[in-house]
Amino acid sequence: MRVFLIGDGDLVEIMLEELIRNNVDVYLLSIGSYSHILSNYEKLDDYSMITKKFLEDKDILSFDKCIISLEEKRILDIINISSIASEIGVDVLVILPNRKYENIFNRLGVSYIVPSYDIAVKTVGEILLKSGPIENITPFIEDYFIARINVLPESKICNKKVSELNLRNEYNLNIIVAFRKEVVQLEKGVSKVFVDKVDVRADTVMDANMSIVVVGPLEGIKKFTEHLYHET
């Protein structure tokens, strides 16, 4: 699969890492700097440079999908670029900064998602455990979601290495990043929480007070969570 990605920000970086991990051929246009992640990348001075001829010269029709993810202050650029790409005949997916622009893209007939969407109540009810493993879950791209899963003391993955979790084969999930929380008691009963990023490798051991951020299909997240806390 080939993806033509336009944008910048944390979400773009996450998408890049995940697409590359899954051997997707990605070409990026951005005003940001991503040469440390991707070689097939072009830095722009401004998104207003993107015209119909510009995209055609990039042979955008040879790509399976065009994904656009920009900050809210660049909403006019999002509208312009997505309209041009759609006119050319590209399969476009826009990642909107928030819901207030839905009507515009509905009228344009451009596919979109809003990462801040609340998941449907029924779906949440199926996979969320109150004060439990899943801290949040948000749409990522198409049928994929990002979930932050807390490793609780009773979890079956406590004291297991990442290589033992078999996330990819069993659940079609990948760990994007992991964090470890440490609560330090200060004076007069005051406590402070310190959060450190964990370098996730095959031999990284999961322990309580850790959180892992995974990406994958909703069914995989649900199955993984059920395995952690419900199976006998």
PDB file of C-alpha atoms in Angstrom:
ATOM      1  CA  MET A   1       0.000   0.000   0.000  1.00  0.00           C
ATOM      2  CA  ARG A   2       1.152   3.562  -0.774  1.00  0.00           C
ATOM      3  CA  VAL A   3       0.057   6.536   1.337  1.00  0.00           C
ATOM      4  CA  PHE A   4       0.472  10.220   0.453  1.00  0.00           C
ATOM      5  CA  LEU A   5       0.546  12.061   3.779  1.00  0.00           C
ATOM      6  CA  ILE A   6       0.207  15.833   4.189  1.00  0.00           C
ATOM      7  CA  GLY A   7       0.551  17.466   7.583  1.00  0.00           C
ATOM      8  CA  ASP A   8       2.476  17.951  10.789  1.00  0.00           C
ATOM      9  CA  GLY A   9       2.188  17.489  14.534  1.00  0.00           C
ATOM     10  CA  ASP A  10       2.229  14.628  17.039  1.00  0.00           C
ATOM     11  CA  LEU A  11      -0.492  12.651  15.277  1.00  0.00           C
ATOM     12  CA  VAL A  12       1.419  12.746  12.002  1.00  0.00           C
ATOM     13  CA  GLU A  13       4.512  11.441  13.762  1.00  0.00           C
ATOM     14  CA  ILE A  14       2.515   8.603  15.306  1.00  0.00           C
ATOM     15  CA  MET A  15       0.980   7.763  11.924  1.00  0.00           C
ATOM     16  CA  LEU A  16       4.381   7.764  10.260  1.00  0.00           C
ATOM     17  CA  GLU A  17       5.867   5.399  12.808  1.00  0.00           C
ATOM     18  CA  GLU A  18       2.908   3.040  12.590  1.00  0.00           C
ATOM     19  CA  LEU A  19       2.707   3.052   8.789  1.00  0.00           C
ATOM     20  CA  ILE A  20       6.447   2.453   8.475  1.00  0.00           C
ATOM     21  CA  ARG A  21       6.251  -0.356  11.042  1.00  0.00           C
ATOM     22  CA  ASN A  22       3.646  -2.014   8.836  1.00  0.00           C
ATOM     23  CA  ASN A  23       5.800  -1.648   5.711  1.00  0.00           C
ATOM     24  CA  VAL A  24       3.515   0.926   4.088  1.00  0.00           C
ATOM     25  CA  ASP A  25       5.171   3.056   1.415  1.00  0.00           C
ATOM     26  CA  VAL A  26       4.714   6.645   2.671  1.00  0.00           C
ATOM     27  CA  TYR A  27       5.444   9.979   1.019  1.00  0.00           C
ATOM     28  CA  LEU A  28       5.172  13.036   3.283  1.00  0.00           C
ATOM     29  CA  LEU A  29       4.650  16.717   2.526  1.00  0.00           C
ATOM     30  CA  SER A  30       5.052  18.905   5.606  1.00  0.00           C
ATOM     31  CA  ILE A  31       6.208  22.252   6.927  1.00  0.00           C
ATOM     32  CA  GLY A  32       7.592  20.301   9.866  1.00  0.00           C
ATOM     33  CA  SER A  33      10.851  18.395   9.984  1.00  0.00           C
ATOM     34  CA  TYR A  34      10.543  14.609   9.779  1.00  0.00           C
ATOM     35  CA  SER A  35      13.769  13.623   8.055  1.00  0.00           C
ATOM     36  CA  HIS A  36      14.732  11.693  11.214  1.00  0.00           C
ATOM     37  CA  ILE A  37      11.792   9.369  10.602  1.00  0.00           C
ATOM     38  CA  LEU A  38      11.329   9.272   6.853  1.00  0.00           C
ATOM     39  CA  SER A  39      13.583   9.717   3.834  1.00  0.00           C
ATOM     40  CA  ASN A  40      10.706   9.915   1.335  1.00  0.00           C
ATOM     41  CA  TYR A  41       9.761  13.360   2.565  1.00  0.00           C
ATOM     42  CA  GLU A  42       9.543  16.922   1.257  1.00  0.00           C
ATOM     43  CA  LYS A  43       9.614  20.016   3.456  1.00  0.00           C
ATOM     44  CA  LEU A  44       7.351  22.864   2.387  1.00  0.00           C
ATOM     45  CA  ASP A  45       7.552  26.559   3.189  1.00  0.00           C
ATOM     46  CA  ASP A  46       3.773  26.798   3.286  1.00  0.00           C
ATOM     47  CA  TYR A  47       0.799  24.542   2.503  1.00  0.00           C
ATOM     48  CA  SER A  48      -0.510  27.169   0.079  1.00  0.00           C
ATOM     49  CA  MET A  49       2.137  25.795  -2.318  1.00  0.00           C
ATOM     50  CA  ILE A  50      -0.059  22.730  -2.835  1.00  0.00           C
ATOM     51  CA  THR A  51      -2.039  23.184  -6.041  1.00  0.00           C
ATOM     52  CA  LYS A  52      -3.627  20.753  -8.482  1.00  0.00           C
ATOM     53  CA  LYS A  53      -0.561  20.851 -10.725  1.00  0.00           C
ATOM     54  CA  PHE A  54       1.713  20.416  -7.686  1.00  0.00           C
ATOM     55  CA  LEU A  55      -0.099  17.214  -6.650  1.00  0.00           C
ATOM     56  CA  GLU A  56      -0.283  15.897 -10.210  1.00  0.00           C
ATOM     57  CA  ASP A  57       3.454  16.464 -10.587  1.00  0.00           C
ATOM     58  CA  LYS A  58       3.919  14.324  -7.473  1.00  0.00           C
ATOM     59  CA  ASP A  59       1.982  11.542  -9.253  1.00  0.00           C
ATOM     60  CA  ILE A  60      -0.535  11.488  -6.402  1.00  0.00           C
ATOM     61  CA  LEU A  61      -2.887   9.204  -8.352  1.00  0.00           C
ATOM     62  CA  SER A  62      -0.351   6.403  -8.005  1.00  0.00           C
ATOM     63  CA  PHE A  63      -1.038   6.359  -4.250  1.00  0.00           C
ATOM     64  CA  ASP A  64      -3.796   4.310  -2.632  1.00  0.00           C
ATOM     65  CA  LYS A  65      -4.761   6.996  -0.155  1.00  0.00           C
ATOM     66  CA  CYS A  66      -4.092  10.641   0.670  1.00  0.00           C
ATOM     67  CA  ILE A  67      -4.252  11.531   4.386  1.00  0.00           C
ATOM     68  CA  ILE A  68      -4.384  15.162   5.498  1.00  0.00           C
ATOM     69  CA  SER A  69      -3.761  16.176   9.115  1.00  0.00           C
ATOM     70  CA  LEU A  70      -3.174  19.855   9.945  1.00  0.00           C
ATOM     71  CA  GLU A  71      -3.757  22.132  12.915  1.00  0.00           C
ATOM     72  CA  GLU A  72      -7.083  23.949  13.291  1.00  0.00           C
ATOM     73  CA  LYS A  73      -5.514  27.291  12.372  1.00  0.00           C
ATOM     74  CA  ARG A  74      -4.875  25.789   8.943  1.00  0.00           C
ATOM     75  CA  ILE A  75      -8.469  24.686   8.325  1.00  0.00           C
ATOM     76  CA  LEU A  76      -8.603  26.669   5.060  1.00  0.00           C
ATOM     77  CA  ASP A  77      -5.568  24.758   3.840  1.00  0.00           C
ATOM     78  CA  ILE A  78      -7.263  21.488   4.813  1.00  0.00           C
ATOM     79  CA  ILE A  79     -10.381  22.441   2.835  1.00  0.00           C
ATOM     80  CA  ASN A  80      -8.376  23.581  -0.168  1.00  0.00           C
ATOM     81  CA  ILE A  81      -6.022  20.595  -0.326  1.00  0.00           C
ATOM     82  CA  SER A  82      -8.748  17.995   0.257  1.00  0.00           C
ATOM     83  CA  SER A  83     -10.952  19.604  -2.405  1.00  0.00           C
ATOM     84  CA  ILE A  84      -8.115  19.582  -4.945  1.00  0.00           C
ATOM     85  CA  ALA A  85      -7.126  15.997  -4.162  1.00  0.00           C
ATOM     86  CA  SER A  86     -10.740  14.823  -4.393  1.00  0.00           C
ATOM     87  CA  GLU A  87     -11.159  16.617  -7.715  1.00  0.00           C
ATOM     88  CA  ILE A  88      -8.125  14.787  -9.066  1.00  0.00           C
ATOM     89  CA  GLY A  89      -9.737  11.497  -8.029  1.00  0.00           C
ATOM     90  CA  VAL A  90      -7.629  10.565  -5.035  1.00  0.00           C
ATOM     91  CA  ASP A  91      -9.046   8.565  -2.102  1.00  0.00           C
ATOM     92  CA  VAL A  92      -8.813  11.265   0.590  1.00  0.00           C
ATOM     93  CA  LEU A  93      -9.061  10.945   4.367  1.00  0.00           C
ATOM     94  CA  VAL A  94      -8.992  14.125   6.450  1.00  0.00           C
ATOM     95  CA  ILE A  95      -8.208  14.066  10.155  1.00  0.00           C
ATOM     96  CA  LEU A  96     -10.200  17.013  11.468  1.00  0.00           C
ATOM     97  CA  PRO A  97      -9.030  19.051  14.478  1.00  0.00           C
ATOM     98  CA  ASN A  98     -12.539  18.960  15.980  1.00  0.00           C
ATOM     99  CA  ARG A  99     -16.183  18.251  15.198  1.00  0.00           C
ATOM    100  CA  LYS A 100     -17.306  21.771  14.285  1.00  0.00           C
ATOM    101  CA  TYR A 101     -16.045  21.348  10.712  1.00  0.00           C
ATOM    102  CA  GLU A 102     -18.005  18.164   9.992  1.00  0.00           C
ATOM    103  CA  ASN A 103     -20.716  19.889   7.942  1.00  0.00           C
ATOM    104  CA  ILE A 104     -18.143  21.420   5.615  1.00  0.00           C
ATOM    105  CA  PHE A 105     -16.578  18.075   4.786  1.00  0.00           C
ATOM    106  CA  ASN A 106     -19.941  16.370   4.540  1.00  0.00           C
ATOM    107  CA  ARG A 107     -20.861  18.911   1.852  1.00  0.00           C
ATOM    108  CA  LEU A 108     -17.514  18.391   0.143  1.00  0.00           C
ATOM    109  CA  GLY A 109     -18.067  14.634   0.192  1.00  0.00           C
ATOM    110  CA  VAL A 110     -14.619  14.090   1.707  1.00  0.00           C
ATOM    111  CA  SER A 111     -14.073  11.233   4.169  1.00  0.00           C
ATOM    112  CA  TYR A 112     -12.906  12.339   7.613  1.00  0.00           C
ATOM    113  CA  ILE A 113     -12.432  11.290  11.206  1.00  0.00           C
ATOM    114  CA  VAL A 114     -12.094  13.324  14.375  1.00  0.00           C
ATOM    115  CA  PRO A 115      -9.590  11.769  16.811  1.00  0.00           C
ATOM    116  CA  SER A 116     -11.342  13.396  19.753  1.00  0.00           C
ATOM    117  CA  TYR A 117     -14.629  11.628  19.018  1.00  0.00           C
ATOM    118  CA  ASP A 118     -16.256   9.866  21.948  1.00  0.00           C
ATOM    119  CA  ILE A 119     -16.663   6.213  21.031  1.00  0.00           C
ATOM    120  CA  ALA A 120     -20.248   4.998  20.853  1.00  0.00           C
ATOM    121  CA  VAL A 121     -21.652   4.189  24.306  1.00  0.00           C
ATOM    122  CA  LYS A 122     -22.249   0.562  23.426  1.00  0.00           C
ATOM    123  CA  THR A 123     -18.685   0.075  22.264  1.00  0.00           C
ATOM    124  CA  VAL A 124     -17.279   1.754  25.352  1.00  0.00           C
ATOM    125  CA  GLY A 125     -19.466  -0.383  27.542  1.00  0.00           C
ATOM    126  CA  GLU A 126     -18.052  -3.485  25.935  1.00  0.00           C
ATOM    127  CA  ILE A 127     -14.387  -2.713  26.393  1.00  0.00           C
ATOM    128  CA  LEU A 128     -14.014  -0.157  29.156  1.00  0.00           C
ATOM    129  CA  LEU A 129     -13.509  -1.139  32.778  1.00  0.00           C
ATOM    130  CA  LYS A 130     -14.198   1.701  35.200  1.00  0.00           C
ATOM    131  CA  SER A 131     -10.965   2.647  36.998  1.00  0.00           C
ATOM    132  CA  GLY A 132      -9.460  -0.253  35.158  1.00  0.00           C
ATOM    133  CA  PRO A 133      -7.046  -0.994  32.351  1.00  0.00           C
ATOM    134  CA  ILE A 134      -8.147   1.351  29.559  1.00  0.00           C
ATOM    135  CA  GLU A 135      -7.566   5.011  30.279  1.00  0.00           C
ATOM    136  CA  ASN A 136      -8.809   6.234  26.908  1.00  0.00           C
ATOM    137  CA  ILE A 137      -9.451   5.065  23.380  1.00  0.00           C
ATOM    138  CA  THR A 138      -9.715   7.225  20.266  1.00  0.00           C
ATOM    139  CA  PRO A 139     -10.069   6.632  16.529  1.00  0.00           C
ATOM    140  CA  PHE A 140      -6.754   6.620  14.707  1.00  0.00           C
ATOM    141  CA  ILE A 141      -7.242   5.900  11.023  1.00  0.00           C
ATOM    142  CA  GLU A 142     -10.055   4.013   9.308  1.00  0.00           C
ATOM    143  CA  ASP A 143     -10.709   0.890  11.426  1.00  0.00           C
ATOM    144  CA  TYR A 144      -7.741   1.436  13.736  1.00  0.00           C
ATOM    145  CA  PHE A 145      -7.828   2.899  17.228  1.00  0.00           C
ATOM    146  CA  ILE A 146      -5.293   4.108  19.772  1.00  0.00           C
ATOM    147  CA  ALA A 147      -5.753   2.966  23.368  1.00  0.00           C
ATOM    148  CA  ARG A 148      -3.815   3.686  26.530  1.00  0.00           C
ATOM    149  CA  ILE A 149      -3.850   0.569  28.683  1.00  0.00           C
ATOM    150  CA  ASN A 150      -2.765   0.639  32.307  1.00  0.00           C
ATOM    151  CA  VAL A 151      -0.890  -2.400  33.591  1.00  0.00           C
ATOM    152  CA  LEU A 152      -2.652  -3.178  36.871  1.00  0.00           C
ATOM    153  CA  PRO A 153      -1.175  -5.484  39.541  1.00  0.00           C
ATOM    154  CA  GLU A 154      -3.712  -8.223  38.724  1.00  0.00           C
ATOM    155  CA  SER A 155      -3.004  -8.026  34.998  1.00  0.00           C
ATOM    156  CA  LYS A 156      -1.803 -11.176  33.276  1.00  0.00           C
ATOM    157  CA  ILE A 157       0.989  -9.238  31.579  1.00  0.00           C
ATOM    158  CA  CYS A 158       2.599  -8.118  34.829  1.00  0.00           C
ATOM    159  CA  ASN A 159       6.214  -9.335  34.983  1.00  0.00           C
ATOM    160  CA  LYS A 160       6.079 -10.545  31.380  1.00  0.00           C
ATOM    161  CA  LYS A 161       8.390  -9.445  28.597  1.00  0.00           C
ATOM    162  CA  VAL A 162       6.987  -7.684  25.536  1.00  0.00           C
ATOM    163  CA  SER A 163       8.069 -10.645  23.401  1.00  0.00           C
ATOM    164  CA  GLU A 164       5.825 -12.893  25.501  1.00  0.00           C
ATOM    165  CA  LEU A 165       2.690 -10.810  24.891  1.00  0.00           C
ATOM    166  CA  ASN A 166       2.414 -11.904  21.249  1.00  0.00           C
ATOM    167  CA  LEU A 167       0.466  -8.705  20.548  1.00  0.00           C
ATOM    168  CA  ARG A 168       0.981  -8.678  16.786  1.00  0.00           C
ATOM    169  CA  ASN A 169       0.044 -12.279  16.064  1.00  0.00           C
ATOM    170  CA  GLU A 170      -2.762 -12.694  18.594  1.00  0.00           C
ATOM    171  CA  TYR A 171      -4.427  -9.266  18.533  1.00  0.00           C
ATOM    172  CA  ASN A 172      -2.976  -7.349  15.560  1.00  0.00           C
ATOM    173  CA  LEU A 173      -1.771  -4.678  18.007  1.00  0.00           C
ATOM    174  CA  ASN A 174       1.466  -2.722  18.213  1.00  0.00           C
ATOM    175  CA  ILE A 175       2.879  -0.816  21.184  1.00  0.00           C
ATOM    176  CA  ILE A 176       3.593   2.786  20.178  1.00  0.00           C
ATOM    177  CA  VAL A 177       5.053   3.934  23.466  1.00  0.00           C
ATOM    178  CA  ALA A 178       5.084   3.022  27.166  1.00  0.00           C
ATOM    179  CA  PHE A 179       5.314   5.041  30.368  1.00  0.00           C
ATOM    180  CA  ARG A 180       6.127   4.231  33.965  1.00  0.00           C
ATOM    181  CA  LYS A 181       4.531   6.199  36.805  1.00  0.00           C
ATOM    182  CA  GLU A 182       6.179   6.710  40.149  1.00  0.00           C
ATOM    183  CA  VAL A 183       4.396   8.342  43.083  1.00  0.00           C
ATOM    184  CA  VAL A 184       6.744  10.188  45.440  1.00  0.00           C
ATOM    185  CA  GLN A 185       5.540  11.299  48.856  1.00  0.00           C
ATOM    186  CA  LEU A 186       6.542  14.836  49.687  1.00  0.00           C
ATOM    187  CA  GLU A 187       6.162  16.787  52.902  1.00  0.00           C
ATOM    188  CA  LYS A 188       2.850  17.252  54.733  1.00  0.00           C
ATOM    189  CA  GLY A 189       1.167  14.342  52.978  1.00  0.00           C
ATOM    190  CA  VAL A 190       1.594  15.829  49.519  1.00  0.00           C
ATOM    191  CA  SER A 191       2.478  13.425  46.728  1.00  0.00           C
ATOM    192  CA  LYS A 192       3.773  14.000  43.229  1.00  0.00           C
ATOM    193  CA  VAL A 193       3.541  11.706  40.221  1.00  0.00           C
ATOM    194  CA  PHE A 194       6.564  11.388  37.941  1.00  0.00           C
ATOM    195  CA  VAL A 195       6.102   9.859  34.496  1.00  0.00           C
ATOM    196  CA  ASP A 196       9.053   8.441  32.565  1.00  0.00           C
ATOM    197  CA  LYS A 197       8.997   7.148  29.007  1.00  0.00           C
ATOM    198  CA  VAL A 198      10.005   3.502  28.723  1.00  0.00           C
ATOM    199  CA  ASP A 199      12.158   2.251  25.871  1.00  0.00           C
ATOM    200  CA  VAL A 200      10.044  -0.621  24.577  1.00  0.00           C
ATOM    201  CA  ARG A 201      12.073  -3.585  23.371  1.00  0.00           C
ATOM    202  CA  ALA A 202      11.399  -7.301  23.106  1.00  0.00           C
ATOM    203  CA  ASP A 203      12.938  -7.853  26.563  1.00  0.00           C
ATOM    204  CA  THR A 204      11.150  -4.926  28.261  1.00  0.00           C
ATOM    205  CA  VAL A 205       9.303  -6.256  31.309  1.00  0.00           C
ATOM    206  CA  MET A 206       5.754  -5.082  31.986  1.00  0.00           C
ATOM    207  CA  ASP A 207       5.118  -4.103  35.583  1.00  0.00           C
ATOM    208  CA  ALA A 208       2.430  -2.404  37.645  1.00  0.00           C
ATOM    209  CA  ASN A 209       2.381   1.403  37.378  1.00  0.00           C
ATOM    210  CA  MET A 210       3.191   1.133  33.675  1.00  0.00           C
ATOM    211  CA  SER A 211       0.937   2.264  30.841  1.00  0.00           C
ATOM    212  CA  ILE A 212       1.248   1.136  27.249  1.00  0.00           C
ATOM    213  CA  VAL A 213      -0.200   2.938  24.251  1.00  0.00           C
ATOM    214  CA  VAL A 214      -1.278   0.481  21.567  1.00  0.00           C
ATOM    215  CA  VAL A 215      -2.715   0.885  18.077  1.00  0.00           C
ATOM    216  CA  GLY A 216      -4.840  -1.620  16.240  1.00  0.00           C
ATOM    217  CA  PRO A 217      -8.406  -2.699  15.408  1.00  0.00           C
ATOM    218  CA  LEU A 218     -11.095  -2.196  18.027  1.00  0.00           C
ATOM    219  CA  GLU A 219     -11.781  -5.926  18.169  1.00  0.00           C
ATOM    220  CA  GLY A 220      -8.114  -6.583  18.912  1.00  0.00           C
ATOM    221  CA  ILE A 221      -8.117  -4.052  21.760  1.00  0.00           C
ATOM    222  CA  LYS A 222     -11.267  -5.604  23.180  1.00  0.00           C
ATOM    223  CA  LYS A 223      -9.873  -9.155  22.903  1.00  0.00           C
ATOM    224  CA  PHE A 224      -6.579  -8.136  24.519  1.00  0.00           C
ATOM    225  CA  THR A 225      -8.351  -6.423  27.419  1.00  0.00           C
ATOM    226  CA  GLU A 226     -10.613  -9.414  27.978  1.00  0.00           C
ATOM    227  CA  HIS A 227      -7.543 -11.646  28.065  1.00  0.00           C
ATOM    228  CA  LEU A 228      -5.884  -9.414  30.660  1.00  0.00           C
ATOM    229  CA  TYR A 229      -8.720  -9.232  33.152  1.00  0.00           C
ATOM    230  CA  HIS A 230     -11.575 -11.592  32.381  1.00  0.00           C
ATOM    231  CA  GLU A 231     -10.306 -14.953  31.237  1.00  0.00           C
ATOM    232  CA  THR A 232      -9.747 -17.651  33.827  1.00  0.00           C
TER     233      THR A 232
END
